[in-house]
mmCIF file with all atom_site columns, C-alpha atoms in Angstrom:
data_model
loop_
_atom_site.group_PDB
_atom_site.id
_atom_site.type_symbol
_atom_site.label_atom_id
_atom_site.label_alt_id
_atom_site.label_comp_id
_atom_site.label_asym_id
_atom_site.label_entity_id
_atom_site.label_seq_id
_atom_site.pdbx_PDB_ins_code
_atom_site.Cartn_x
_atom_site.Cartn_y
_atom_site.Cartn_z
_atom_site.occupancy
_atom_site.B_iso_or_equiv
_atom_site.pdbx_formal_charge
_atom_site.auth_seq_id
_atom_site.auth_comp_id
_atom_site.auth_asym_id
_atom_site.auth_atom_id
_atom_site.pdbx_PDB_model_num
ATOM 1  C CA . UNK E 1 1  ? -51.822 144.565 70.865  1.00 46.00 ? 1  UNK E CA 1
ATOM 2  C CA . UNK E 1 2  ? -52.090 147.157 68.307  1.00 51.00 ? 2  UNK E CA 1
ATOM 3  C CA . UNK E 1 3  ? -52.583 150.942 69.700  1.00 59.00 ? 3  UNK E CA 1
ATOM 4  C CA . UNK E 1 4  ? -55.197 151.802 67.272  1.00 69.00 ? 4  UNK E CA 1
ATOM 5  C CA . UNK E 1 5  ? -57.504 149.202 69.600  1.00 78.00 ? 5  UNK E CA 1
ATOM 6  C CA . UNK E 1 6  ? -59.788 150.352 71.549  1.00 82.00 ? 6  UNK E CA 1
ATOM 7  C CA . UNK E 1 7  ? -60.820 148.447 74.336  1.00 85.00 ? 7  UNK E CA 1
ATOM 8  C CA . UNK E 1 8  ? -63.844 148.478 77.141  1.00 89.00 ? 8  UNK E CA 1
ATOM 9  C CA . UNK E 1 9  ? -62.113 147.690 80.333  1.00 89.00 ? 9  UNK E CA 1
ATOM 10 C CA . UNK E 1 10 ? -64.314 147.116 83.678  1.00 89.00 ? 10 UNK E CA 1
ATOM 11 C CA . UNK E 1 11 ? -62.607 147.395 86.664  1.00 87.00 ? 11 UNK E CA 1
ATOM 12 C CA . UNK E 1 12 ? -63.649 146.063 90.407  1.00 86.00 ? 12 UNK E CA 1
ATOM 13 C CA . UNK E 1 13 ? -61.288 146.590 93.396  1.00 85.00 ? 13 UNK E CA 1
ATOM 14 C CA . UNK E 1 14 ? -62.316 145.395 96.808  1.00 83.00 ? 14 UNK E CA 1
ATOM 15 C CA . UNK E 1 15 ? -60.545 146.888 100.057 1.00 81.00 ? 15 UNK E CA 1
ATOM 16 C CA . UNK E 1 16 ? -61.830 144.290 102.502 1.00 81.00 ? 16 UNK E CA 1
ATOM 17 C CA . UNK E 1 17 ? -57.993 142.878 103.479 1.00 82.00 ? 17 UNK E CA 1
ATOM 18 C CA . UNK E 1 18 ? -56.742 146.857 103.999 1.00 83.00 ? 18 UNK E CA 1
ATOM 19 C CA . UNK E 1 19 ? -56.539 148.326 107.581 1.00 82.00 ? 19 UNK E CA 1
ATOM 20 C CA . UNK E 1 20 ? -55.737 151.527 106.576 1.00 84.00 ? 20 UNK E CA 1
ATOM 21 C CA . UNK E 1 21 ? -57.517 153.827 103.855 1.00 86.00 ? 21 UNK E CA 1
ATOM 22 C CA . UNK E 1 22 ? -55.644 155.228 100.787 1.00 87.00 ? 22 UNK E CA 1
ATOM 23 C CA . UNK E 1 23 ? -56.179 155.818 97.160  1.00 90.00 ? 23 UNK E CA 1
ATOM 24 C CA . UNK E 1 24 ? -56.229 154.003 93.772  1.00 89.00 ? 24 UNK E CA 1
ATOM 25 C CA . UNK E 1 25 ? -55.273 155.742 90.779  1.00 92.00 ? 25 UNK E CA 1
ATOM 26 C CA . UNK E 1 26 ? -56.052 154.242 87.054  1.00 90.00 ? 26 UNK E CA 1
ATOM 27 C CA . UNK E 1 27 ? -53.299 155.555 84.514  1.00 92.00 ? 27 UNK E CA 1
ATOM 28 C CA . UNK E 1 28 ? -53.417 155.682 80.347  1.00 88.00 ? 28 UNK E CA 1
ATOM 29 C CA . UNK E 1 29 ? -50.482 155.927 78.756  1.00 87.00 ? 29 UNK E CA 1
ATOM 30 C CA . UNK E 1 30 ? -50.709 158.715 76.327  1.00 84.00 ? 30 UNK E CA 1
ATOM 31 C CA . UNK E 1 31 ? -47.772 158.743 73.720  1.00 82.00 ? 31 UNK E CA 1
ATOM 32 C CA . UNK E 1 32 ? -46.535 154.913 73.577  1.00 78.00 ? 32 UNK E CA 1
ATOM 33 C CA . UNK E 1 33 ? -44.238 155.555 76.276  1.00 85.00 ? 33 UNK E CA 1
ATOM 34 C CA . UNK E 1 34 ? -45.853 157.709 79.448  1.00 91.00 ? 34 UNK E CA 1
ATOM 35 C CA . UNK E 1 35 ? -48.605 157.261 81.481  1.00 93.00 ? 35 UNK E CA 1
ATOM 36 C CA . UNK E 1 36 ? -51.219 160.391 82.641  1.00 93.00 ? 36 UNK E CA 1
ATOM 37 C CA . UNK E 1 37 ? -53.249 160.105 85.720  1.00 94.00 ? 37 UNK E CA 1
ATOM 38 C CA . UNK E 1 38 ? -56.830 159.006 84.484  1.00 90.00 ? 38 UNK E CA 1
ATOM 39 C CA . UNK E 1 39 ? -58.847 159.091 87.710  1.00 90.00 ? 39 UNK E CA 1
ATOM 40 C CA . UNK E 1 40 ? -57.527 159.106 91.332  1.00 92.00 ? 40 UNK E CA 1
ATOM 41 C CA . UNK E 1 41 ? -60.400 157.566 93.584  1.00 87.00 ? 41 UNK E CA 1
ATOM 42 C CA . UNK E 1 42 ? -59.907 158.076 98.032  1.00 87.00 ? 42 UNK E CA 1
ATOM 43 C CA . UNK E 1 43 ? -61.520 155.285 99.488  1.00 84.00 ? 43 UNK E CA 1
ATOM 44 C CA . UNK E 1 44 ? -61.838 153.683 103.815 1.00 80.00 ? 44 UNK E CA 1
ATOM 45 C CA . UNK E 1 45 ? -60.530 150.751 105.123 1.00 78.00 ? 45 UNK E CA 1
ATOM 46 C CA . UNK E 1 46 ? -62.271 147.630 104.769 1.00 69.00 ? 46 UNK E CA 1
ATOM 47 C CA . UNK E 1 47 ? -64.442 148.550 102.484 1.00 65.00 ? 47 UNK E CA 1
ATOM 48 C CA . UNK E 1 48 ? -66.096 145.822 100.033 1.00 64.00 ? 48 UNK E CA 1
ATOM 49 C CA . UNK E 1 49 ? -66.243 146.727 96.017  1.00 65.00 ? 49 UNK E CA 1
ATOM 50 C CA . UNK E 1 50 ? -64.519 150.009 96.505  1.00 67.00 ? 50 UNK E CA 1
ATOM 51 C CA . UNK E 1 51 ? -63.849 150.558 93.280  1.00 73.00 ? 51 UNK E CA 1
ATOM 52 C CA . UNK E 1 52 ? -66.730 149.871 90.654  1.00 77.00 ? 52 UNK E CA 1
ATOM 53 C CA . UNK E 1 53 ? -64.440 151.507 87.079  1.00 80.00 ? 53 UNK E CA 1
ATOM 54 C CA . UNK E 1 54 ? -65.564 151.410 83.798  1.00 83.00 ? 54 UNK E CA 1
ATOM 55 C CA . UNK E 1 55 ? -63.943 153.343 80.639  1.00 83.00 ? 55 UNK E CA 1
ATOM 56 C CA . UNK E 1 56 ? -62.498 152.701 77.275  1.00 84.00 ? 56 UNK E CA 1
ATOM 57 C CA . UNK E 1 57 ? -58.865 153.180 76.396  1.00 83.00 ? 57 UNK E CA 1
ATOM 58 C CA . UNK E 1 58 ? -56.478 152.346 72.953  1.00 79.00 ? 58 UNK E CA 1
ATOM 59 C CA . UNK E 1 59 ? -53.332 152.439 75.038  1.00 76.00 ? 59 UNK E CA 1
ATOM 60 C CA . UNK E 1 60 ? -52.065 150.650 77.935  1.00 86.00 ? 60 UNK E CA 1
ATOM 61 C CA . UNK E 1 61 ? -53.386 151.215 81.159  1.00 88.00 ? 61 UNK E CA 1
ATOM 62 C CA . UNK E 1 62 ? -52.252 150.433 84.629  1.00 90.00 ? 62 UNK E CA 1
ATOM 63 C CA . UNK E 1 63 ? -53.742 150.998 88.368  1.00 90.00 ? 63 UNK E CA 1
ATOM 64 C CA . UNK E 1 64 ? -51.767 151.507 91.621  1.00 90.00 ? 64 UNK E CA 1
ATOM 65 C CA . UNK E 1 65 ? -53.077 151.833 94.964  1.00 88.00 ? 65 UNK E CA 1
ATOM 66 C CA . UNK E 1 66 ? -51.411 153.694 97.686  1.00 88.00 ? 66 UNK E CA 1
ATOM 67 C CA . UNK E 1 67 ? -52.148 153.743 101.538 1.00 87.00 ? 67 UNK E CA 1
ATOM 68 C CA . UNK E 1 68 ? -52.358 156.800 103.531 1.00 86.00 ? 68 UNK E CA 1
ATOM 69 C CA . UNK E 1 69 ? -49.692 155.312 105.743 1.00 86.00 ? 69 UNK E CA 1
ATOM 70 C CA . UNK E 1 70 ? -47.627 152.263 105.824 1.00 82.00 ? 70 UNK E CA 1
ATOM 71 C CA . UNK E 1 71 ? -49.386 149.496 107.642 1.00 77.00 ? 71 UNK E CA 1
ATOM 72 C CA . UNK E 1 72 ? -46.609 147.534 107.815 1.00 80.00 ? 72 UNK E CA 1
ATOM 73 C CA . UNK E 1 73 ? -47.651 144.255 106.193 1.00 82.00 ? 73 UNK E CA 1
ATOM 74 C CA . UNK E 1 74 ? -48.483 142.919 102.710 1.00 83.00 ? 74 UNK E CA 1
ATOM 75 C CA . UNK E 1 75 ? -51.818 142.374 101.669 1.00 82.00 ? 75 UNK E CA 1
ATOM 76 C CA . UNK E 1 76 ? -53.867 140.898 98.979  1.00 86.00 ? 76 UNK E CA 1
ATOM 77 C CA . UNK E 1 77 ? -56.281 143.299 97.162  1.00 85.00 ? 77 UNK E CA 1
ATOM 78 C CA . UNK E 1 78 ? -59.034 141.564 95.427  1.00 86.00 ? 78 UNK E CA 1
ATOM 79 C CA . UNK E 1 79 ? -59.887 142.656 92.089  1.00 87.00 ? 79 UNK E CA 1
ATOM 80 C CA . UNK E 1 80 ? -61.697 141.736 88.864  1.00 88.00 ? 80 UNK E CA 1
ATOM 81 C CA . UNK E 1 81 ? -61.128 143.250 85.310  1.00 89.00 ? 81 UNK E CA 1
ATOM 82 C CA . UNK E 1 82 ? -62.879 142.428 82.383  1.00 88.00 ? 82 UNK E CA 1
ATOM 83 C CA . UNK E 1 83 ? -62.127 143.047 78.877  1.00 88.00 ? 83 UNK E CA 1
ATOM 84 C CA . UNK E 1 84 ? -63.640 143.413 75.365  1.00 89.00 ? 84 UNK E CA 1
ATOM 85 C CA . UNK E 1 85 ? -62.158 144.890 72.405  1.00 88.00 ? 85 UNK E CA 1
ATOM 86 C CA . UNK E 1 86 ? -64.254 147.332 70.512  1.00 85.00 ? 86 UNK E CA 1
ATOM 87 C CA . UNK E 1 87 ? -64.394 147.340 66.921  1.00 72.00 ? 87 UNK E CA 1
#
């Protein structure tokens, strides 16, 4: 998709499978080719609908989430992003 788009993204994260707390960062790339931090957001263990995100971007965007220490097994982090393009 074209840069010069500008989209509305919601974001929901739930923490529910994590033992551990740690942190989810959302990043916006900036110049076609790096990505800034956009928001870093702490959250507990086992939390439901940690995350509640909503912003607009015309770049790419990405999230990561990073535990405070390893626990030592994979786990699924339920999540549900929505979408629209803004014209």
């Amino acid at each position: 998709s074209a840069v010069v788009t500008r989209r509305h993204v919601w974001l929901e994260v739930s923490n529910r499978n994590m033992t551990l707390s740690g942190t989810f960062r959302v990043y916006r790339k900036v110049d076609g080719a790096n990505y800034d931090l956009y928001s870093a957001n702490a959250v507990a263990a086992a939390g439901e609908r940690v995350l509640d995100f909503d912003f607009t971007t015309n770049q790419h965007w990405k999230i990561t989430y990073q535990e405070d220490a390893n626990e030592g097994a994979a786990r699924d982090i339920p999540y549900n992003v929505i979408l629209s393009v803004i014209e």
